[in-house]
Short mmCIF file of C-alpha atoms in Angstrom, two decimals:
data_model
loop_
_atom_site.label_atom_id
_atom_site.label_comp_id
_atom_site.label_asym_id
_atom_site.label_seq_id
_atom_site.Cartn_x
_atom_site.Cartn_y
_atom_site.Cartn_z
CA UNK I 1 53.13 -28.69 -58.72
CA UNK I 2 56.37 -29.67 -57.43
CA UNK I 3 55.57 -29.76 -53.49
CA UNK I 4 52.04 -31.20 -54.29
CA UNK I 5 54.08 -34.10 -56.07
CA UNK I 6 56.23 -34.60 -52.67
CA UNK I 7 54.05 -34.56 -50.65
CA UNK I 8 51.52 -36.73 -52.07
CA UNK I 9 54.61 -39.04 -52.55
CA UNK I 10 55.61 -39.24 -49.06
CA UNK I 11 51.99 -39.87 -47.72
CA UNK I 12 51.37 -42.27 -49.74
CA UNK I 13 55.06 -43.79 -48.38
CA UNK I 14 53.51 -43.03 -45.03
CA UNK I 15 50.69 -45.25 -45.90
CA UNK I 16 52.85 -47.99 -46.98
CA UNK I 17 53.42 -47.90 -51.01
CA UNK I 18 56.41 -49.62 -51.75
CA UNK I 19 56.36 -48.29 -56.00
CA UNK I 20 55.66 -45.67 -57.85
CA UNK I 21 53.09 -47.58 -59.06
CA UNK I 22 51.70 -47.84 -55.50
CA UNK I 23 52.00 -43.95 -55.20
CA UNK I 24 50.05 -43.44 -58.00
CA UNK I 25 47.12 -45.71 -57.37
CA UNK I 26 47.34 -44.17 -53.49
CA UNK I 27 46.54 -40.85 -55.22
CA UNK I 28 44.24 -42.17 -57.54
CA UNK I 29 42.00 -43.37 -54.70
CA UNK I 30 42.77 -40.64 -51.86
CA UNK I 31 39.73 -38.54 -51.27
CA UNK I 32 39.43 -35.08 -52.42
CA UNK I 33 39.81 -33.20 -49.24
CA UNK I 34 43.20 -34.77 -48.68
CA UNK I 35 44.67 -34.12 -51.64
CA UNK I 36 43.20 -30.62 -51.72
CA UNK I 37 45.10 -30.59 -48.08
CA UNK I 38 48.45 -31.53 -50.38
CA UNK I 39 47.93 -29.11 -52.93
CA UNK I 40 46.85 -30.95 -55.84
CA UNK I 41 45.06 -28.41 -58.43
CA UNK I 42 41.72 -28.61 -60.27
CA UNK I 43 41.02 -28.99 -63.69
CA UNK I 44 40.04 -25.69 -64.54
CA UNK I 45 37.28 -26.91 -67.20
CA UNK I 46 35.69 -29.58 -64.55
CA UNK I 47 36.50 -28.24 -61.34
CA UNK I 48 37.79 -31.76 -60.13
CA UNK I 49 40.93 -32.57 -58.50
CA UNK I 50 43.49 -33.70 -60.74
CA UNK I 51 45.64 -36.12 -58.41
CA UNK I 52 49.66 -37.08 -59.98
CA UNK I 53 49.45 -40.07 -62.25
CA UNK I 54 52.37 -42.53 -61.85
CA UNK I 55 53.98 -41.30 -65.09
CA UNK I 56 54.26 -37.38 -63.19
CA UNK I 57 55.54 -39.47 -59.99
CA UNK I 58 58.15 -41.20 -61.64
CA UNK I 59 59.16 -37.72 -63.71
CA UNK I 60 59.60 -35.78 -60.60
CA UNK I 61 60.88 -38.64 -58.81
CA UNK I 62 63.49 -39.62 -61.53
CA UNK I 63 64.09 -35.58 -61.75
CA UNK I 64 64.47 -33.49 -59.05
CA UNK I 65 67.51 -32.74 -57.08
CA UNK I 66 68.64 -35.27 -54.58
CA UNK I 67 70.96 -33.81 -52.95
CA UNK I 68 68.41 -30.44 -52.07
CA UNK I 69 65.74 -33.00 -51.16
CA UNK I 70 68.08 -34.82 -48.84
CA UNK I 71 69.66 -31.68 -47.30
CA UNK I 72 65.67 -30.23 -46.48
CA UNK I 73 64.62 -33.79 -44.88
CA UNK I 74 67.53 -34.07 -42.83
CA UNK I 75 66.55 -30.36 -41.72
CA UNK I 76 62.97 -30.69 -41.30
CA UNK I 77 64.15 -34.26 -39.06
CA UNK I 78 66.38 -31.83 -37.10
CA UNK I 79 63.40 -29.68 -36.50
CA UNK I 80 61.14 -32.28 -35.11
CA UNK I 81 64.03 -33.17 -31.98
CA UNK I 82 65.80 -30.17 -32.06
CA UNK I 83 69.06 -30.76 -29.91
CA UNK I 84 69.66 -30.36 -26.47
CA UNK I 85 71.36 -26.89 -25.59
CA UNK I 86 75.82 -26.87 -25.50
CA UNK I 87 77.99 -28.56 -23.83
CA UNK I 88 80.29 -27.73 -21.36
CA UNK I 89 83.71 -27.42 -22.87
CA UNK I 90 85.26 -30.87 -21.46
CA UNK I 91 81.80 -32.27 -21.35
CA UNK I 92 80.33 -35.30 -22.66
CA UNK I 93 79.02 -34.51 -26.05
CA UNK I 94 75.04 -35.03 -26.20
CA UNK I 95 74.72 -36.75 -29.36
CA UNK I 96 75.72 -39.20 -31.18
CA UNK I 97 75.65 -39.83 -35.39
CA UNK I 98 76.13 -42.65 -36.99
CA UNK I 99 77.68 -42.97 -40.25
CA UNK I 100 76.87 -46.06 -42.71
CA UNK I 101 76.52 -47.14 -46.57
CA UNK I 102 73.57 -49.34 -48.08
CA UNK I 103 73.59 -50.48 -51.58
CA UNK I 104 69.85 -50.29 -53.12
CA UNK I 105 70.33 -54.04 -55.16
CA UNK I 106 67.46 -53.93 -57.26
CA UNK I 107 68.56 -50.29 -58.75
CA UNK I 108 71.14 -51.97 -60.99
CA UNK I 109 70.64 -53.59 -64.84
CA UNK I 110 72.96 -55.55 -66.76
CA UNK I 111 75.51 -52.82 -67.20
CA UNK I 112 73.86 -50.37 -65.00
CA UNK I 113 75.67 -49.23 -61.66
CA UNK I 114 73.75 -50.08 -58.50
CA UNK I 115 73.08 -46.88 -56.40
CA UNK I 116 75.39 -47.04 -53.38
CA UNK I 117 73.99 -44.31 -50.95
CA UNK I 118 76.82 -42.64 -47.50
CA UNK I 119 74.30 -41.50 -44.50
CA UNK I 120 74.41 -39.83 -41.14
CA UNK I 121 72.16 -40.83 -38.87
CA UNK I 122 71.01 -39.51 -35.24
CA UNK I 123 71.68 -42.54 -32.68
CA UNK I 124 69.06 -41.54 -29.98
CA UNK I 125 66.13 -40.57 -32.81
CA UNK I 126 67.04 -42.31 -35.38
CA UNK I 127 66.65 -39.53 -38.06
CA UNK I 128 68.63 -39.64 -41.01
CA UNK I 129 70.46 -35.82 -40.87
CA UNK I 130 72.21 -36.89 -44.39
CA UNK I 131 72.28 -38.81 -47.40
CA UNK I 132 75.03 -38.58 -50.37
CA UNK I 133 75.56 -41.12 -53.10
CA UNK I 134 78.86 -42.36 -54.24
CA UNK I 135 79.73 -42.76 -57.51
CA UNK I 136 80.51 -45.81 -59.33
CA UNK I 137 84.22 -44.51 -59.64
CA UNK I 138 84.68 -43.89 -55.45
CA UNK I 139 84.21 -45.38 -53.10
CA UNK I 140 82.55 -44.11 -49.10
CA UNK I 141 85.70 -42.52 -48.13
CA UNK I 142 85.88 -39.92 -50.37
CA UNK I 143 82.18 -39.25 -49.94
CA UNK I 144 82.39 -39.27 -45.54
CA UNK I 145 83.72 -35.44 -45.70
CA UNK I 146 80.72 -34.14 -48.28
CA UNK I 147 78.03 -36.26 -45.68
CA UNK I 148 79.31 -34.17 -42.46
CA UNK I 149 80.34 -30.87 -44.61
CA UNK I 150 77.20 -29.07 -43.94
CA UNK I 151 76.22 -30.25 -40.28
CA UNK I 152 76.95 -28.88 -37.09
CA UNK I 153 78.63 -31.49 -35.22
CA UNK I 154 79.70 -29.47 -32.61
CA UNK I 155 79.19 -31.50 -29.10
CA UNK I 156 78.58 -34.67 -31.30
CA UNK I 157 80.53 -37.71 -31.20
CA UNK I 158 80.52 -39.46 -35.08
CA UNK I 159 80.67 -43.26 -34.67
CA UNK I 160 81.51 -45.14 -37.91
CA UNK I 161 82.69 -48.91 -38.90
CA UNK I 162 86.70 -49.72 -40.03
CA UNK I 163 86.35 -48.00 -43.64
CA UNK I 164 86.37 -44.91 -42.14
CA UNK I 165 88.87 -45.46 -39.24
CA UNK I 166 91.23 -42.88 -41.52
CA UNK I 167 93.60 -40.65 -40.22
CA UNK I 168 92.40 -37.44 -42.44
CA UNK I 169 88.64 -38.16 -40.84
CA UNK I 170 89.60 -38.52 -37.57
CA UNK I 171 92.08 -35.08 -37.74
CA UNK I 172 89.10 -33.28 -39.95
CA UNK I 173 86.22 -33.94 -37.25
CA UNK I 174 88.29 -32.44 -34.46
CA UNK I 175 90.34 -30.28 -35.92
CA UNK I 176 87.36 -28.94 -38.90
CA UNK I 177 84.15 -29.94 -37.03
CA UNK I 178 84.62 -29.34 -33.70
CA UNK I 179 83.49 -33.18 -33.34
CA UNK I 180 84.60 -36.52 -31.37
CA UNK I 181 84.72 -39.57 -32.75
CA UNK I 182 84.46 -43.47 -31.94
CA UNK I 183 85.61 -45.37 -34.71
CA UNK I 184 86.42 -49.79 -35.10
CA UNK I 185 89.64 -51.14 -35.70
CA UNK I 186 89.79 -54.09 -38.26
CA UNK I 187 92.49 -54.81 -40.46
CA UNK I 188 92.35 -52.26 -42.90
CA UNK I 189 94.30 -50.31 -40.70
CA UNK I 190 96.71 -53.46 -39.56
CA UNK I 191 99.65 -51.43 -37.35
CA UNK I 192 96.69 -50.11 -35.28
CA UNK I 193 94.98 -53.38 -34.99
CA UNK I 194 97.83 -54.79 -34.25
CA UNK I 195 99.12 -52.63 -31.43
CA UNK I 196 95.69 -52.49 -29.61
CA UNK I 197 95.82 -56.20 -29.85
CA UNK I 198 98.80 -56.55 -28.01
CA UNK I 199 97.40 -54.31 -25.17
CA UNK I 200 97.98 -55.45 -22.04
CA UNK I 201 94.07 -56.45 -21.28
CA UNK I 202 94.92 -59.08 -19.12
CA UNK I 203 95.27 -56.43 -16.56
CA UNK I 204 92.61 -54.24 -17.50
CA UNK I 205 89.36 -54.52 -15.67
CA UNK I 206 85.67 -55.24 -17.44
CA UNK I 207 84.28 -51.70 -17.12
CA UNK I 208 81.07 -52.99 -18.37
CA UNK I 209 78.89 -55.69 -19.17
CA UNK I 210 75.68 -55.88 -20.56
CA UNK I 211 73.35 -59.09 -21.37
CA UNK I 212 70.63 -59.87 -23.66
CA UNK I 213 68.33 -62.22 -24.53
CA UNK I 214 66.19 -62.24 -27.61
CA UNK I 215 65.88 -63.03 -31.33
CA UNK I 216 66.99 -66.83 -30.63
CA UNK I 217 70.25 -66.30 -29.03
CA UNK I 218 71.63 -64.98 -25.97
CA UNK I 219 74.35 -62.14 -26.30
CA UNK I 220 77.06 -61.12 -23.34
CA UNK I 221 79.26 -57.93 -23.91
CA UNK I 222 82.38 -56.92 -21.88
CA UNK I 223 83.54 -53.37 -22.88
CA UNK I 224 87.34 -52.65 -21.78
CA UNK I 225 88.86 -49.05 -22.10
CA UNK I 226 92.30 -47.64 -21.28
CA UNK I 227 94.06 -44.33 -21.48
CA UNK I 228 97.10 -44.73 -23.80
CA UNK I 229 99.36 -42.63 -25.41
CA UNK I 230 101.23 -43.05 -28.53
CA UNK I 231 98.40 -44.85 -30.99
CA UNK I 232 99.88 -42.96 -34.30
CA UNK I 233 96.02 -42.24 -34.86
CA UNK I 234 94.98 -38.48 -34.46
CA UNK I 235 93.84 -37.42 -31.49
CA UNK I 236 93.49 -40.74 -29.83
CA UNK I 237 92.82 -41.01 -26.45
CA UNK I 238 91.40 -44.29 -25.34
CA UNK I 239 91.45 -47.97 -26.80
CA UNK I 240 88.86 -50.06 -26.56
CA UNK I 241 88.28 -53.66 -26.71
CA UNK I 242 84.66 -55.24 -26.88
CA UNK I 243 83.96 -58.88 -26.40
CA UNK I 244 80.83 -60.39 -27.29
CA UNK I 245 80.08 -64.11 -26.68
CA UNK I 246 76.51 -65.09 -28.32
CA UNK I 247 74.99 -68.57 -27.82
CA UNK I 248 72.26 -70.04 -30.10
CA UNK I 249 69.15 -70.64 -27.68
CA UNK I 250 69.36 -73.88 -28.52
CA UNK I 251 72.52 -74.68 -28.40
CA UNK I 252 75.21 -74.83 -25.43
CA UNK I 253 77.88 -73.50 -27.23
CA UNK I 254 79.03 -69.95 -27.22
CA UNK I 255 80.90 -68.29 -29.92
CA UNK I 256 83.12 -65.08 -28.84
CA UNK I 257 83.86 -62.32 -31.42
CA UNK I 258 86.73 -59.34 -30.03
CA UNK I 259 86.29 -56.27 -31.54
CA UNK I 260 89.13 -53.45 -31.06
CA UNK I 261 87.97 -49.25 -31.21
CA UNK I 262 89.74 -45.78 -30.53
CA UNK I 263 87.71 -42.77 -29.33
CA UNK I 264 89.31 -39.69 -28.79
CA UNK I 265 87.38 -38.90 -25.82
CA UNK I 266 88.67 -38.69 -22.29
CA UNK I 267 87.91 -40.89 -19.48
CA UNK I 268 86.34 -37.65 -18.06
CA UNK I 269 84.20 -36.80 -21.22
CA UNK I 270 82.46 -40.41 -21.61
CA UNK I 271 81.84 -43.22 -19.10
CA UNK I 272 82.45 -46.85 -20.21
CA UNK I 273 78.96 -47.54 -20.69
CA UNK I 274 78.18 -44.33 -22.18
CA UNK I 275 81.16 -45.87 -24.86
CA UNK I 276 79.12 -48.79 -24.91
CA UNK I 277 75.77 -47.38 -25.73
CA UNK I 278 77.08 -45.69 -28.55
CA UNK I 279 79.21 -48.55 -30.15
CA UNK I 280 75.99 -50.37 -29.84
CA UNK I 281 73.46 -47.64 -31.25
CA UNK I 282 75.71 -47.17 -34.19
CA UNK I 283 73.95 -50.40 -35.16
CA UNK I 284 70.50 -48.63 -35.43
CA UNK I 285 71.81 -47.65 -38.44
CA UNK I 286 71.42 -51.00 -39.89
CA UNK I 287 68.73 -51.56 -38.34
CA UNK I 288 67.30 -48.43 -40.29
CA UNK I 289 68.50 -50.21 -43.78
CA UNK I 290 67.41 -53.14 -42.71
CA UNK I 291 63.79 -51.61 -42.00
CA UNK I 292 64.10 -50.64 -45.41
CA UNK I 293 64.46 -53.70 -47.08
CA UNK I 294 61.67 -55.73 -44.67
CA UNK I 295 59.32 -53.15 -44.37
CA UNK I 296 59.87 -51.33 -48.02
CA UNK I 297 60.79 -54.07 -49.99
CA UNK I 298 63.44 -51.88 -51.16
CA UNK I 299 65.95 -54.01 -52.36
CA UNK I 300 63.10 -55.66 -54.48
CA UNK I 301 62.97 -52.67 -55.93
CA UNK I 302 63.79 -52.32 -59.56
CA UNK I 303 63.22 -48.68 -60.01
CA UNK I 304 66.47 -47.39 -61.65
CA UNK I 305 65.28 -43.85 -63.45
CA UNK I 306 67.33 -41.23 -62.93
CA UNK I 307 67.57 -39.77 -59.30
CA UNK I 308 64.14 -42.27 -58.58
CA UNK I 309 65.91 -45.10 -56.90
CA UNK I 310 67.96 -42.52 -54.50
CA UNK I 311 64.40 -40.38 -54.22
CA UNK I 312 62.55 -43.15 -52.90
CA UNK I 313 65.21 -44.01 -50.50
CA UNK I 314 64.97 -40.60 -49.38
CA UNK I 315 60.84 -40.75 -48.96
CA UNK I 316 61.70 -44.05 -46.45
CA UNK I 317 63.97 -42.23 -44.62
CA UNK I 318 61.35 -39.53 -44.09
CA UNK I 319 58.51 -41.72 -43.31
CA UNK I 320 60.46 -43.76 -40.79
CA UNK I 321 62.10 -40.38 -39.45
CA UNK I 322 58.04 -38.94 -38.77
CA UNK I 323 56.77 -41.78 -37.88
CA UNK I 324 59.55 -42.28 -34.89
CA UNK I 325 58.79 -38.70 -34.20
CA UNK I 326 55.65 -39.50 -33.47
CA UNK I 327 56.83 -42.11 -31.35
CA UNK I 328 55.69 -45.04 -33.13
CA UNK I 329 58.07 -48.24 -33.18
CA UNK I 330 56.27 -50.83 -34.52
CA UNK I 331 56.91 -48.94 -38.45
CA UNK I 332 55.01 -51.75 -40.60
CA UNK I 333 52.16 -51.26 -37.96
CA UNK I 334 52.02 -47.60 -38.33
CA UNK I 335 52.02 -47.53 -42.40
CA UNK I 336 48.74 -50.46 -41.74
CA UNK I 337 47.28 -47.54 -39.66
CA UNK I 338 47.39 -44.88 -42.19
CA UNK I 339 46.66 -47.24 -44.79
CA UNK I 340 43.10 -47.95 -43.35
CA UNK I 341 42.70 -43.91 -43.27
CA UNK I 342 44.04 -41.53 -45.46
CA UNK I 343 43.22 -38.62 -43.39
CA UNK I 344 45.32 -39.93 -40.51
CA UNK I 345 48.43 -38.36 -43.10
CA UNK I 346 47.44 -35.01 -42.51
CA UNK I 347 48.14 -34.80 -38.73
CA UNK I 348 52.02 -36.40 -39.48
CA UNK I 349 52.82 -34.13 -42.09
CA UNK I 350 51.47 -31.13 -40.29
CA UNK I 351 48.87 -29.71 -41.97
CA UNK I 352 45.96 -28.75 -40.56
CA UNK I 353 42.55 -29.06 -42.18
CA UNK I 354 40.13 -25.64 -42.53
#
């Protein structure tokens, strides 16, 4: 009952519900030979299919354990691009996870907590490997070591904003994990920040620039890296300072944000622009939450029953995770496409039809 539950959930995701409601009138009108295909059982007077009603969604949903559903989706994701082989020791590492929080707004009520969910996320696939929730009483740091606990992040570099540029993650992922990391410098950590700032940059060359034009405005990044010692940050190897000047497209003016990291990867192990490609795909991660809310409605989402709200965050991250696994990038295109066909599902959840 259980997996017939999921997995009618997450195709009807797949086909674009955005509610539990939605689920339950996608299963209510999905033909019998898919939803045989899921699992569903028969009435054993009638013989007919007896597809979950939105009240059984939301049970399981609201239910079920979300930090074993999280853990097998982030498996089943690693399955579907399974990594490259290791590393030379010295090497550049081959991957790259991102690690970011998103608040799900509509999950809180009056005095109800809003869910506030901590997760890893593949750069080059976009898969999210891991998903934890911190409680009301914490805050993301305390929840960064229980997101990476379980993964192997050997040959990985772990790229994360300025809440987590902390001296115990930075020692743990070397030292614990085998891992690199490339972390931003703000002024939560204001000794740091302030001795990268005073860097001599003047006399350090632009090791690479990259320019873009789209979305209205035009965007120019210079990415600067020296070999320093003596950071008081574990293990750090190399500052980094990134400027990026953006212009309105219809404006003439340019406005220049400088933005300070530390990596503690060698000159040897990373190039500047592979530094830059990874401080600029941690990003996708956002651009994974904000997928969410456009695509999913999720923040409009007032679904705040037990594990639910987390759950269905979980079935996005799934559906997005398949559907770029199948290659598809336009997402809200994709869920029209199943939509139109429910036996289109099958195929992207593989199972194959007798």
């Amino acid at each position: 009952m259980l997996v017939a539950v999921l997995a009618v959930a997450v195709a009807a995701v797949l086909a674009g519900a955005k509610s539990l409601t939605a689920i339950g009138e996608w299963a209510s009108d999905t033909p019998g030979q898919v939803l045989a295909a899921f699992g569903v059982r028969r009435d054993p007077l009638t013989g007919a299919l007896r597809p979950p009603t939105e009240a059984t969604v939301r049970r399981v949903l609201a239910r079920i354990d979300p930090d074993a559903l999280d853990c097998a989706i982030g498996a089943w994701l690693v399955d579907q691009h399974p990594p490259p082989g290791t590393s030379l020791p010295g090497r550049s590492p081959h991957r790259a996870v991102a690690v970011d929080g998103k608040t799900l707004r509509g999950s809180g009520h009056h005095d109800t907590q809003q869910v506030h969910l901590l997760a890893a996320m593949d750069q080059k696939t976009c898969a999210v490997l891991g998903q934890t929730e911190v409680d009301a009483k914490t805050n993301e740091i305390t929840r960064f070591r229980p997101l990476l606990e379980g993964m192997d992040l050997s040959d990985t570099v772990v790229t994360a904003d300025a809440l987590h540029t902390q001296h115990e993650h930075a020692d743990w992922l070397i030292t614990h994990k085998h891992a690199a990391y490339l972390l931003i410098v703000k002024a939560n950590q204001p000794a740091l920040r302030q001795r990268l700032a005073t860097l001599p940059w003047r006399q350090i060359p632009v090791a690479d620039t990259t320019c873009d034009r789209g979305h209205g405005r035009a965007e120019i990044r210079r990415l600067q890296v020296t070999t320093i010692a003596g950071l008081d940050f574990p293990h750090a190897v190399q500052a980094l300072r990134i400027t990026r000047r953006v212009r309105c497209l219809r404006s003439r003016r340019w406005r220049a944000v400088t933005v300070y990291a530390v990596t503690s990867l060698t000159a040897t192990q990373a190039s500047p622009a592979r530094l830059a490609d990874w401080i600029r795909g941690h990003w996708g991660i956002e651009v994974l939450h904000h997928l969410r809310d456009v695509t999913f409605a999720e923040d409009a989402s007032q679904v705040r029953t037990g594990a639910a709200p987390r759950t269905m965050a979980s079935l996005r991250n799934l559906a997005i995770g398949i559907l770029r696994a199948r290659g598809r990038r336009d997402i809200a295109a994709a869920l029209r496409y199943n939509a139109r066909d429910a036996t289109r599902l099958l195929p992207l959840l593989g199972i194959t039809r007798s």
